[in-house]
C-alpha cells in the first residue's frame, strides 16, 4: 500500500491501554478524528496484568489483616483465605481477559480501532500489520502518540528462558498458588506479589539485591516497615542477595545465590525493573533508537519531533498508570491546542499543557501490610534538588483514629517542609489503610498550600487523618 492509499486522521495513537485511551478521549473531545492501534487487548497492561488483577488479589489479604487487629473479628479471621474464590474475583476484574467492554468504550467516543502491530513508517505515518496479514497505512495530520507502555525486564542469566520464569504478568494471572515461590526484587511488584502469594498459600522467599532494603525510592522507613510486615507474615526475606544462576530440574526451580545458597521452588518471579516497549515500533524510520526510552518536554512531545508524542511509561517520567493517564490528559490538550493554531501554549508550571506533577507531585500507593503511600519529594530528593527543608515525623499509632482502626497499629508519617516558603514538598504515610489518605497530601503538595492555611483544615475526629494536625503541631513545636 502506498502513501496515497493511506487513511488520514488528525491523530493516530499507538497503544490502547489506559494512556492511549485517554489521549484518544481528549483528542476526540476536541473534535479531532482519531485512530487507535492495539496489538493485544484493548485496556492494556493495567486492566489485565497489573493494577486491577494485582489489587484484586491483595484486597482480601489486607481486609483479613485488618480483621485480625480487631477483637471480635480476630478469632474468626485466623483461618486461610479461600484462594479459589480470590482468584475467581480477580478473573472478574480482568473481564476474564476479554476486552469487549473496552472496545465498546473506544467505539463510544468515536475513535476508530485498528487491531494489529502499529509501527512508525516515517514522519506522521503508522503502518498497521493486522493478525490476518493485511496491512494498512494511517497518516496523521497533526500528531502520532506512542503509548505502548513498558514490559518486565529480565536479568541476563544463562538458560533463563528454559526456566520459564514469572514476570508481573504471570504473577497476577496465575491460575493457582505455587507451593513455593521465589520473588527476586525489592520494588513495588516484588513486595506486593510477595504479600499476595504468601497469604494465598505459597511459601515465599524474597531475594533483594544490595543492602538498601525494600522500596528504595521511598523514605527509608517505608521499606523498613514493609519488610517487618512481610517477615511477620512468614516471608523469608533475604537482603544483600543476588541470583547467580537458575535452572528448572524435573519441574523444580533451583536458584543459586551469590552467597552459595541453593533455593528450591515451584516458580520464580523476577520483578527487577521495566524496559520500554519501543523495540519494534519503527523508531528508526524517524531517526530514533529502537528499544529506547522516548524523552519528551512537559507537553509530552518527543524532543526534536514536532508531531510525535510519547505518553506514559515509554517516556520514563513516572511509570504509574494514574500518572500516565494524567500525562494523556495534558498531551491531548496540547495536541488539540496546536491543531487549532493556538500560538502559545500554557506551558508554565501547572499550566494546562504542562505535566508538572511528573516532577513535583507523583503519588503512589504500595498495597502491602502495612500500606505505604507517598507524594512529592522525599527528604533526600528535596535536599538534592537544592531546597532548604526539614522533615517532620509522627508515629501514626499515637493518633486516636489509628488506635480505633486496629489494635497495635504500627505506622509513621513524614512531612517534608520547605523552610523558605513554608509549603510541603513531600509526604509519606506508612500504616494500615493509609492509601486512602494520600490524595489529601497530593492536594496540599500540588496546591502549594501554606502551612499557615493548613492550620484551618480541621481533620475529623477520630480519623487517621488527624495525623495532619499532629504533623503541623510537631513542626510548630520544634
Short mmCIF file of C-alpha atoms in Angstrom, two decimals:
data_model
loop_
_atom_site.label_atom_id
_atom_site.label_comp_id
_atom_site.label_asym_id
_atom_site.label_seq_id
_atom_site.Cartn_x
_atom_site.Cartn_y
_atom_site.Cartn_z
CA UNK A 1 0.00 0.00 0.00
CA UNK A 2 1.37 3.40 -0.96
CA UNK A 3 1.11 6.68 0.94
CA UNK A 4 -1.63 7.76 -1.47
CA UNK A 5 -3.67 4.71 -0.43
CA UNK A 6 -3.38 5.57 3.24
CA UNK A 7 -6.22 6.54 5.58
CA UNK A 8 -5.83 10.01 7.04
CA UNK A 9 -6.68 11.06 10.60
CA UNK A 10 -5.92 14.10 12.67
CA UNK A 11 -4.33 11.91 15.35
CA UNK A 12 -3.04 8.34 15.42
CA UNK A 13 -2.45 6.67 18.79
CA UNK A 14 -0.26 3.56 19.06
CA UNK A 15 -1.36 1.57 22.10
CA UNK A 16 -4.86 1.22 23.54
CA UNK A 17 -4.03 0.88 27.20
CA UNK A 18 -5.41 3.41 29.68
CA UNK A 19 -2.88 6.00 28.49
CA UNK A 20 -3.70 5.66 24.81
CA UNK A 21 -7.41 5.57 25.59
CA UNK A 22 -7.13 8.85 27.48
CA UNK A 23 -5.19 10.54 24.68
CA UNK A 24 -7.89 9.43 22.24
CA UNK A 25 -10.64 10.58 24.58
CA UNK A 26 -9.16 14.08 24.84
CA UNK A 27 -8.48 14.46 21.11
CA UNK A 28 -11.93 13.20 20.19
CA UNK A 29 -13.48 15.60 22.72
CA UNK A 30 -11.65 18.38 20.87
CA UNK A 31 -13.22 17.29 17.59
CA UNK A 32 -10.12 15.66 16.09
CA UNK A 33 -10.53 12.45 14.12
CA UNK A 34 -8.55 9.75 15.92
CA UNK A 35 -7.35 6.22 15.18
CA UNK A 36 -6.07 3.95 17.93
CA UNK A 37 -3.94 0.86 17.24
CA UNK A 38 -3.60 -2.12 19.60
CA UNK A 39 -1.69 -5.39 19.19
CA UNK A 40 -3.04 -7.11 22.32
CA UNK A 41 -6.09 -6.40 24.50
CA UNK A 42 -7.75 -3.02 24.47
CA UNK A 43 -7.35 -1.77 28.02
CA UNK A 44 -3.68 -2.63 28.25
CA UNK A 45 -1.38 -3.82 30.99
CA UNK A 46 -3.24 -2.16 33.86
CA UNK A 47 -6.58 -3.79 33.09
CA UNK A 48 -5.38 -7.36 32.61
CA UNK A 49 -1.91 -7.90 34.11
CA UNK A 50 -1.11 -5.11 36.56
CA UNK A 51 -3.23 -2.67 38.57
CA UNK A 52 -6.61 -4.37 38.52
CA UNK A 53 -5.67 -8.05 38.96
CA UNK A 54 -2.93 -7.33 41.49
CA UNK A 55 -5.19 -5.21 43.68
CA UNK A 56 -7.98 -7.78 43.37
CA UNK A 57 -5.52 -10.36 44.74
CA UNK A 58 -4.39 -8.05 47.54
CA UNK A 59 -7.70 -6.66 48.79
CA UNK A 60 -8.79 -9.85 50.66
CA UNK A 61 -5.28 -10.14 52.10
CA UNK A 62 -5.40 -6.64 53.58
CA UNK A 63 -9.01 -6.99 54.74
CA UNK A 64 -8.09 -10.13 56.67
CA UNK A 65 -5.05 -8.41 58.16
CA UNK A 66 -7.28 -5.56 59.37
CA UNK A 67 -9.79 -8.03 60.81
CA UNK A 68 -7.05 -9.78 62.75
CA UNK A 69 -6.33 -6.49 64.56
CA UNK A 70 -9.87 -6.24 65.93
CA UNK A 71 -11.21 -8.15 68.98
CA UNK A 72 -14.48 -9.70 67.96
CA UNK A 73 -13.17 -10.46 64.48
CA UNK A 74 -9.65 -11.68 65.16
CA UNK A 75 -10.55 -15.24 66.10
CA UNK A 76 -12.75 -15.79 63.03
CA UNK A 77 -10.08 -14.31 60.71
CA UNK A 78 -7.30 -16.72 61.65
CA UNK A 79 -8.08 -19.33 59.02
CA UNK A 80 -6.69 -19.43 55.49
CA UNK A 81 -8.12 -17.42 52.64
CA UNK A 82 -10.30 -19.16 50.09
CA UNK A 83 -7.72 -18.96 47.33
CA UNK A 84 -10.06 -20.20 44.61
CA UNK A 85 -12.61 -17.53 45.49
CA UNK A 86 -9.95 -14.81 45.49
CA UNK A 87 -8.71 -15.91 42.07
CA UNK A 88 -12.25 -16.06 40.71
CA UNK A 89 -12.89 -12.49 41.86
CA UNK A 90 -9.60 -11.47 40.25
CA UNK A 91 -10.78 -13.04 37.00
CA UNK A 92 -13.95 -10.98 37.16
CA UNK A 93 -11.97 -7.75 37.47
CA UNK A 94 -9.98 -8.66 34.34
CA UNK A 95 -13.22 -9.47 32.45
CA UNK A 96 -11.68 -12.94 32.06
CA UNK A 97 -9.05 -11.37 29.79
CA UNK A 98 -11.64 -10.31 27.22
CA UNK A 99 -11.77 -6.72 26.02
CA UNK A 100 -15.32 -6.42 24.63
CA UNK A 101 -16.28 -3.71 27.12
CA UNK A 102 -13.16 -1.68 26.40
CA UNK A 103 -13.76 -1.95 22.65
CA UNK A 104 -17.28 -0.62 23.12
CA UNK A 105 -15.84 2.33 25.05
CA UNK A 106 -13.43 3.19 22.22
CA UNK A 107 -16.27 2.99 19.71
CA UNK A 108 -18.41 5.11 22.02
CA UNK A 109 -16.03 8.07 21.91
CA UNK A 110 -15.95 7.92 18.11
CA UNK A 111 -12.38 6.70 17.66
CA UNK A 112 -11.50 4.05 15.07
CA UNK A 113 -9.81 0.93 16.45
CA UNK A 114 -7.25 -0.99 14.41
CA UNK A 115 -6.14 -4.42 15.65
CA UNK A 116 -2.53 -5.27 14.94
CA UNK A 117 1.05 -4.16 15.41
CA UNK A 118 1.46 -0.45 14.81
CA UNK A 119 4.85 0.73 13.55
CA UNK A 120 6.07 4.14 12.52
CA UNK A 121 6.87 4.25 8.80
CA UNK A 122 8.25 7.75 8.60
CA UNK A 123 7.01 11.10 9.87
CA UNK A 124 3.28 11.20 10.70
CA UNK A 125 2.83 7.70 9.28
CA UNK A 126 1.86 4.45 11.02
CA UNK A 127 1.69 1.06 9.32
CA UNK A 128 -0.60 -1.50 10.95
CA UNK A 129 0.07 -5.21 10.46
CA UNK A 130 -3.21 -6.97 11.27
CA UNK A 131 -3.36 -10.52 12.65
CA UNK A 132 -4.70 -11.79 9.30
CA UNK A 133 -1.63 -10.48 7.49
CA UNK A 134 -3.25 -7.46 5.90
CA UNK A 135 -1.55 -4.08 6.17
CA UNK A 136 -2.94 -0.59 6.42
CA UNK A 137 -1.18 2.76 6.38
CA UNK A 138 -2.52 5.52 8.61
CA UNK A 139 -1.34 9.10 8.35
CA UNK A 140 -1.70 11.81 10.96
CA UNK A 141 -2.36 15.43 10.04
CA UNK A 142 -1.36 16.69 13.47
CA UNK A 143 0.11 14.07 15.80
CA UNK A 144 1.14 10.48 16.43
CA UNK A 145 1.13 9.46 20.10
CA UNK A 146 3.23 6.48 21.17
CA UNK A 147 1.54 4.90 24.20
CA UNK A 148 3.00 1.40 24.08
CA UNK A 149 3.98 1.20 27.76
CA UNK A 150 6.70 -0.96 29.25
CA UNK A 151 7.48 -4.62 29.76
CA UNK A 152 9.17 -6.57 32.53
CA UNK A 153 12.96 -6.57 32.42
CA UNK A 154 14.66 -9.94 32.89
CA UNK A 155 18.28 -10.37 34.01
CA UNK A 156 20.93 -11.78 31.72
CA UNK A 157 21.19 -15.24 33.22
CA UNK A 158 22.22 -18.21 31.05
CA UNK A 159 19.32 -20.54 30.28
CA UNK A 160 16.72 -18.31 31.92
CA UNK A 161 14.20 -18.78 29.10
CA UNK A 162 14.23 -22.54 29.69
CA UNK A 163 13.23 -21.95 33.31
CA UNK A 164 10.02 -20.19 32.16
CA UNK A 165 10.23 -17.54 34.90
CA UNK A 166 7.28 -15.48 36.04
CA UNK A 167 7.16 -11.79 35.32
CA UNK A 168 4.49 -9.47 36.67
CA UNK A 169 2.08 -10.84 34.06
CA UNK A 170 2.30 -14.44 35.23
CA UNK A 171 2.26 -13.37 38.87
CA UNK A 172 -1.05 -11.55 38.50
CA UNK A 173 -2.75 -14.08 36.22
CA UNK A 174 -1.67 -17.42 37.73
CA UNK A 175 -4.43 -20.00 37.98
CA UNK A 176 -3.27 -21.39 41.32
CA UNK A 177 -0.89 -20.64 44.16
CA UNK A 178 2.50 -22.31 43.79
CA UNK A 179 3.58 -24.26 46.83
CA UNK A 180 6.92 -22.42 46.89
CA UNK A 181 7.66 -19.11 45.19
CA UNK A 182 10.93 -17.20 44.88
CA UNK A 183 10.50 -13.46 44.28
CA UNK A 184 13.54 -11.55 43.05
CA UNK A 185 13.44 -7.78 43.57
CA UNK A 186 12.74 -5.14 46.16
CA UNK A 187 10.35 -2.77 44.42
CA UNK A 188 6.60 -2.43 44.31
CA UNK A 189 5.82 -5.51 42.21
CA UNK A 190 8.10 -7.67 44.34
CA UNK A 191 6.66 -6.66 47.72
CA UNK A 192 3.04 -6.69 46.55
CA UNK A 193 3.29 -10.12 44.96
CA UNK A 194 5.19 -11.50 47.96
CA UNK A 195 2.35 -10.18 50.15
CA UNK A 196 -0.36 -11.66 47.94
CA UNK A 197 1.02 -15.13 47.30
CA UNK A 198 2.25 -15.69 50.87
CA UNK A 199 -1.31 -15.01 52.05
CA UNK A 200 -2.80 -17.21 49.32
CA UNK A 201 -0.84 -20.24 50.46
CA UNK A 202 2.63 -20.05 48.91
CA UNK A 203 5.86 -20.20 50.90
CA UNK A 204 7.61 -17.11 49.59
CA UNK A 205 11.33 -16.35 49.60
CA UNK A 206 12.08 -12.73 48.73
CA UNK A 207 15.59 -12.04 47.44
CA UNK A 208 16.72 -8.39 47.43
CA UNK A 209 19.96 -7.37 45.78
CA UNK A 210 22.10 -4.93 47.75
CA UNK A 211 21.74 -3.72 51.32
CA UNK A 212 19.42 -0.79 50.57
CA UNK A 213 16.33 -2.73 51.54
CA UNK A 214 12.85 -2.50 50.06
CA UNK A 215 11.14 0.34 48.20
CA UNK A 216 14.37 2.25 47.66
CA UNK A 217 12.61 5.21 46.02
CA UNK A 218 10.54 5.98 49.10
CA UNK A 219 11.60 7.22 52.52
CA UNK A 220 13.80 4.58 54.20
CA UNK A 221 11.29 3.90 56.96
CA UNK A 222 8.70 2.81 54.37
CA UNK A 223 10.81 -0.13 53.26
CA UNK A 224 11.72 -0.97 56.84
CA UNK A 225 8.09 -1.19 58.00
CA UNK A 226 7.03 -3.16 54.91
CA UNK A 227 9.93 -5.57 55.46
CA UNK A 228 8.82 -6.06 59.05
CA UNK A 229 5.28 -6.79 57.89
CA UNK A 230 6.41 -9.31 55.29
CA UNK A 231 8.60 -11.11 57.80
CA UNK A 232 5.77 -11.28 60.33
CA UNK A 233 3.54 -12.76 57.60
CA UNK A 234 6.04 -15.58 57.07
CA UNK A 235 8.02 -14.38 54.03
CA UNK A 236 11.67 -15.46 54.07
CA UNK A 237 13.26 -12.08 53.33
CA UNK A 238 16.94 -12.02 52.37
CA UNK A 239 18.65 -8.74 51.57
CA UNK A 240 22.09 -8.35 50.03
CA UNK A 241 21.38 -11.40 47.89
CA UNK A 242 21.68 -11.79 44.12
CA UNK A 243 20.74 -14.76 41.96
CA UNK A 244 23.82 -16.21 40.30
CA UNK A 245 22.12 -18.99 38.36
CA UNK A 246 18.69 -20.53 37.95
CA UNK A 247 17.63 -23.86 36.45
CA UNK A 248 14.50 -25.98 36.33
CA UNK A 249 15.10 -29.61 37.25
CA UNK A 250 12.19 -32.06 36.92
CA UNK A 251 9.77 -29.17 37.29
CA UNK A 252 11.52 -27.66 40.31
CA UNK A 253 13.19 -24.28 40.06
CA UNK A 254 16.65 -24.16 41.61
CA UNK A 255 18.16 -20.73 42.28
CA UNK A 256 21.75 -20.41 43.45
CA UNK A 257 22.66 -17.10 45.08
CA UNK A 258 25.96 -15.25 45.20
CA UNK A 259 26.30 -16.41 48.78
CA UNK A 260 26.15 -20.03 47.63
CA UNK A 261 22.66 -20.74 48.94
CA UNK A 262 20.57 -23.19 46.91
CA UNK A 263 16.86 -22.38 47.00
CA UNK A 264 14.21 -24.65 45.51
CA UNK A 265 10.75 -23.53 44.47
CA UNK A 266 7.90 -24.30 42.12
CA UNK A 267 8.08 -20.89 40.42
CA UNK A 268 10.39 -17.89 40.36
CA UNK A 269 9.24 -14.32 39.78
CA UNK A 270 11.67 -11.69 38.54
CA UNK A 271 10.46 -8.21 39.47
CA UNK A 272 13.66 -6.41 38.55
CA UNK A 273 12.56 -3.37 36.58
CA UNK A 274 10.91 -2.37 33.33
CA UNK A 275 12.00 -1.72 29.75
CA UNK A 276 10.18 0.40 27.15
CA UNK A 277 8.07 -1.37 24.57
CA UNK A 278 9.68 0.51 21.70
CA UNK A 279 11.87 -2.16 20.14
CA UNK A 280 9.60 -2.92 17.18
CA UNK A 281 7.59 0.23 16.54
CA UNK A 282 9.68 1.72 13.72
CA UNK A 283 11.59 4.35 15.67
CA UNK A 284 14.49 4.00 13.24
CA UNK A 285 12.30 5.44 10.46
CA UNK A 286 12.17 8.79 12.26
CA UNK A 287 15.75 8.93 13.49
CA UNK A 288 15.23 7.43 16.93
CA UNK A 289 16.83 4.38 18.58
CA UNK A 290 14.68 1.21 18.69
CA UNK A 291 14.20 -0.04 22.24
CA UNK A 292 14.97 3.33 23.80
CA UNK A 293 13.00 5.47 26.21
CA UNK A 294 11.47 8.46 24.44
CA UNK A 295 12.38 11.73 26.12
CA UNK A 296 9.79 14.47 25.99
CA UNK A 297 9.07 18.03 27.06
CA UNK A 298 6.34 18.85 29.55
CA UNK A 299 3.69 18.78 26.81
CA UNK A 300 4.80 15.16 26.17
CA UNK A 301 6.21 15.97 22.72
CA UNK A 302 9.32 13.99 21.77
CA UNK A 303 12.47 16.06 21.59
CA UNK A 304 13.15 17.18 18.01
CA UNK A 305 9.84 15.93 16.57
CA UNK A 306 7.02 18.48 16.47
CA UNK A 307 4.38 15.84 15.55
CA UNK A 308 5.41 12.93 17.79
CA UNK A 309 4.27 12.46 21.39
CA UNK A 310 5.31 9.76 23.88
CA UNK A 311 2.90 9.32 26.75
CA UNK A 312 3.01 7.02 29.78
CA UNK A 313 5.74 4.53 30.65
CA UNK A 314 7.60 4.96 27.34
CA UNK A 315 8.89 8.40 28.37
CA UNK A 316 10.29 7.10 31.69
CA UNK A 317 8.98 10.08 33.68
CA UNK A 318 6.75 8.19 36.12
CA UNK A 319 5.91 4.54 35.48
CA UNK A 320 2.45 4.57 37.07
CA UNK A 321 -0.92 4.16 35.39
CA UNK A 322 -2.53 7.16 37.05
CA UNK A 323 0.44 9.33 36.12
CA UNK A 324 0.31 8.12 32.53
CA UNK A 325 -3.38 8.98 32.36
CA UNK A 326 -2.57 12.43 33.71
CA UNK A 327 0.08 12.84 31.02
CA UNK A 328 -2.50 11.72 28.46
CA UNK A 329 -4.89 14.48 29.51
CA UNK A 330 -2.09 17.04 29.20
CA UNK A 331 -0.90 15.64 25.86
CA UNK A 332 -4.43 15.54 24.46
CA UNK A 333 -4.95 19.17 25.42
CA UNK A 334 -1.60 20.17 23.87
CA UNK A 335 -2.32 18.29 20.63
CA UNK A 336 -5.73 19.93 20.39
CA UNK A 337 -4.35 23.40 21.09
CA UNK A 338 -1.62 23.08 18.47
CA UNK A 339 -4.07 21.65 15.94
CA UNK A 340 -6.35 24.65 16.41
CA UNK A 341 -3.46 27.05 15.86
CA UNK A 342 -3.02 28.33 19.41
CA UNK A 343 0.23 30.34 19.11
CA UNK A 344 1.46 29.95 22.67
CA UNK A 345 0.63 27.01 24.91
CA UNK A 346 0.03 27.25 28.65
CA UNK A 347 3.40 25.67 29.33
CA UNK A 348 4.37 27.35 32.59
CA UNK A 349 4.47 25.06 35.65
CA UNK A 350 0.97 23.79 36.47
CA UNK A 351 -0.33 25.14 33.15
CA UNK A 352 -2.93 23.29 31.08
CA UNK A 353 -0.25 22.00 28.69
CA UNK A 354 2.49 21.09 31.18
CA UNK A 355 2.74 17.78 33.07
CA UNK A 356 4.33 19.49 36.08
CA UNK A 357 3.16 16.87 38.55
CA UNK A 358 5.61 14.40 36.97
CA UNK A 359 8.40 16.37 38.64
CA UNK A 360 6.82 17.67 41.81
CA UNK A 361 3.84 15.60 42.90
CA UNK A 362 3.77 11.96 41.84
CA UNK A 363 1.50 9.97 44.20
CA UNK A 364 1.89 6.26 44.77
CA UNK A 365 0.35 3.60 46.99
CA UNK A 366 2.00 0.25 47.72
CA UNK A 367 -0.70 -2.25 48.74
CA UNK A 368 1.23 -4.25 51.31
CA UNK A 369 0.57 -4.78 55.02
CA UNK A 370 1.25 -2.10 56.14
CA UNK A 371 0.45 0.07 53.15
CA UNK A 372 2.99 2.66 52.05
CA UNK A 373 1.88 5.85 50.32
CA UNK A 374 3.82 8.88 49.22
CA UNK A 375 3.62 12.00 47.09
CA UNK A 376 6.16 14.61 46.07
CA UNK A 377 9.79 14.60 47.14
CA UNK A 378 11.40 12.50 49.83
CA UNK A 379 13.72 14.27 52.24
CA UNK A 380 16.78 13.14 50.29
CA UNK A 381 15.27 14.17 46.95
CA UNK A 382 14.30 17.60 48.26
CA UNK A 383 17.81 18.18 49.59
CA UNK A 384 19.37 17.01 46.32
CA UNK A 385 17.11 19.43 44.45
CA UNK A 386 18.56 22.28 46.49
CA UNK A 387 15.56 23.03 48.69
CA UNK A 388 16.13 24.05 52.31
CA UNK A 389 13.85 21.59 54.01
CA UNK A 390 13.05 19.89 57.29
CA UNK A 391 11.42 16.52 57.87
CA UNK A 392 8.66 16.29 60.45
CA UNK A 393 7.82 12.78 61.70
CA UNK A 394 4.88 11.46 63.68
CA UNK A 395 4.17 7.97 64.99
CA UNK A 396 0.84 7.15 63.33
CA UNK A 397 -0.01 4.71 66.08
CA UNK A 398 -0.41 7.61 68.53
CA UNK A 399 -3.35 9.08 66.57
CA UNK A 400 -6.73 8.18 68.06
CA UNK A 401 -8.17 7.13 64.70
CA UNK A 402 -5.31 4.72 64.12
CA UNK A 403 -5.84 3.08 67.51
CA UNK A 404 -9.50 2.61 66.65
CA UNK A 405 -8.64 1.25 63.21
CA UNK A 406 -6.86 -1.70 64.78
CA UNK A 407 -5.07 -2.80 67.94
CA UNK A 408 -1.27 -2.48 67.97
CA UNK A 409 -1.40 -0.17 64.94
CA UNK A 410 2.10 0.42 63.55
CA UNK A 411 2.80 3.30 61.22
CA UNK A 412 4.65 6.50 60.59
CA UNK A 413 4.05 9.78 58.80
CA UNK A 414 6.58 12.25 57.42
CA UNK A 415 6.05 15.75 56.07
CA UNK A 416 8.93 17.42 54.19
CA UNK A 417 8.60 21.18 54.69
CA UNK A 418 10.22 23.83 52.53
CA UNK A 419 11.60 26.27 55.11
CA UNK A 420 11.77 29.17 52.65
CA UNK A 421 8.13 29.17 51.56
CA UNK A 422 6.64 27.08 54.40
CA UNK A 423 4.90 24.76 51.97
CA UNK A 424 5.03 20.97 51.76
CA UNK A 425 7.39 19.35 49.26
CA UNK A 426 6.52 15.75 50.09
CA UNK A 427 4.52 13.46 52.34
CA UNK A 428 4.87 9.77 53.20
CA UNK A 429 2.42 7.67 55.18
CA UNK A 430 3.03 4.06 56.20
CA UNK A 431 0.39 2.05 58.03
CA UNK A 432 -2.81 0.06 57.52
CA UNK A 433 -5.38 1.98 55.50
CA UNK A 434 -3.20 4.95 54.56
CA UNK A 435 -3.69 4.52 50.82
CA UNK A 436 -6.98 6.38 51.02
CA UNK A 437 -5.25 9.31 52.75
CA UNK A 438 -2.64 10.15 50.16
CA UNK A 439 -4.87 12.31 47.98
CA UNK A 440 -5.19 14.88 50.75
CA UNK A 441 -1.39 15.13 50.72
CA UNK A 442 -1.38 15.34 46.93
CA UNK A 443 -3.76 18.30 47.04
CA UNK A 444 -1.54 20.03 49.61
CA UNK A 445 1.63 19.49 47.55
CA UNK A 446 0.12 20.41 44.18
CA UNK A 447 -1.68 23.41 45.64
CA UNK A 448 1.48 24.53 47.47
CA UNK A 449 -0.80 25.25 50.40
CA UNK A 450 0.99 27.35 53.07
CA UNK A 451 1.24 25.70 56.47
CA UNK A 452 -0.50 28.73 57.95
CA UNK A 453 -3.58 27.89 55.84
CA UNK A 454 -3.38 24.16 56.61
CA UNK A 455 -3.94 25.04 60.28
CA UNK A 456 -7.51 25.83 59.22
CA UNK A 457 -8.06 22.47 57.50
CA UNK A 458 -9.60 20.72 60.50
CA UNK A 459 -9.37 16.91 60.39
CA UNK A 460 -12.42 14.98 61.52
CA UNK A 461 -12.10 13.22 64.86
CA UNK A 462 -11.43 10.36 65.36
CA UNK A 463 -9.87 9.54 61.99
CA UNK A 464 -6.36 8.61 60.96
CA UNK A 465 -6.32 11.92 59.06
CA UNK A 466 -5.83 13.68 62.39
CA UNK A 467 -2.16 12.95 61.74
CA UNK A 468 -2.20 16.19 59.72
CA UNK A 469 -2.78 18.15 62.91
CA UNK A 470 -0.06 16.21 64.70
CA UNK A 471 2.41 16.93 61.88
CA UNK A 472 1.64 20.66 61.97
CA UNK A 473 1.98 20.71 65.76
CA UNK A 474 5.32 18.91 65.56
CA UNK A 475 6.58 21.44 63.05
CA UNK A 476 5.42 24.36 65.21
CA UNK A 477 6.88 22.95 68.42
CA UNK A 478 10.33 22.24 67.02
#
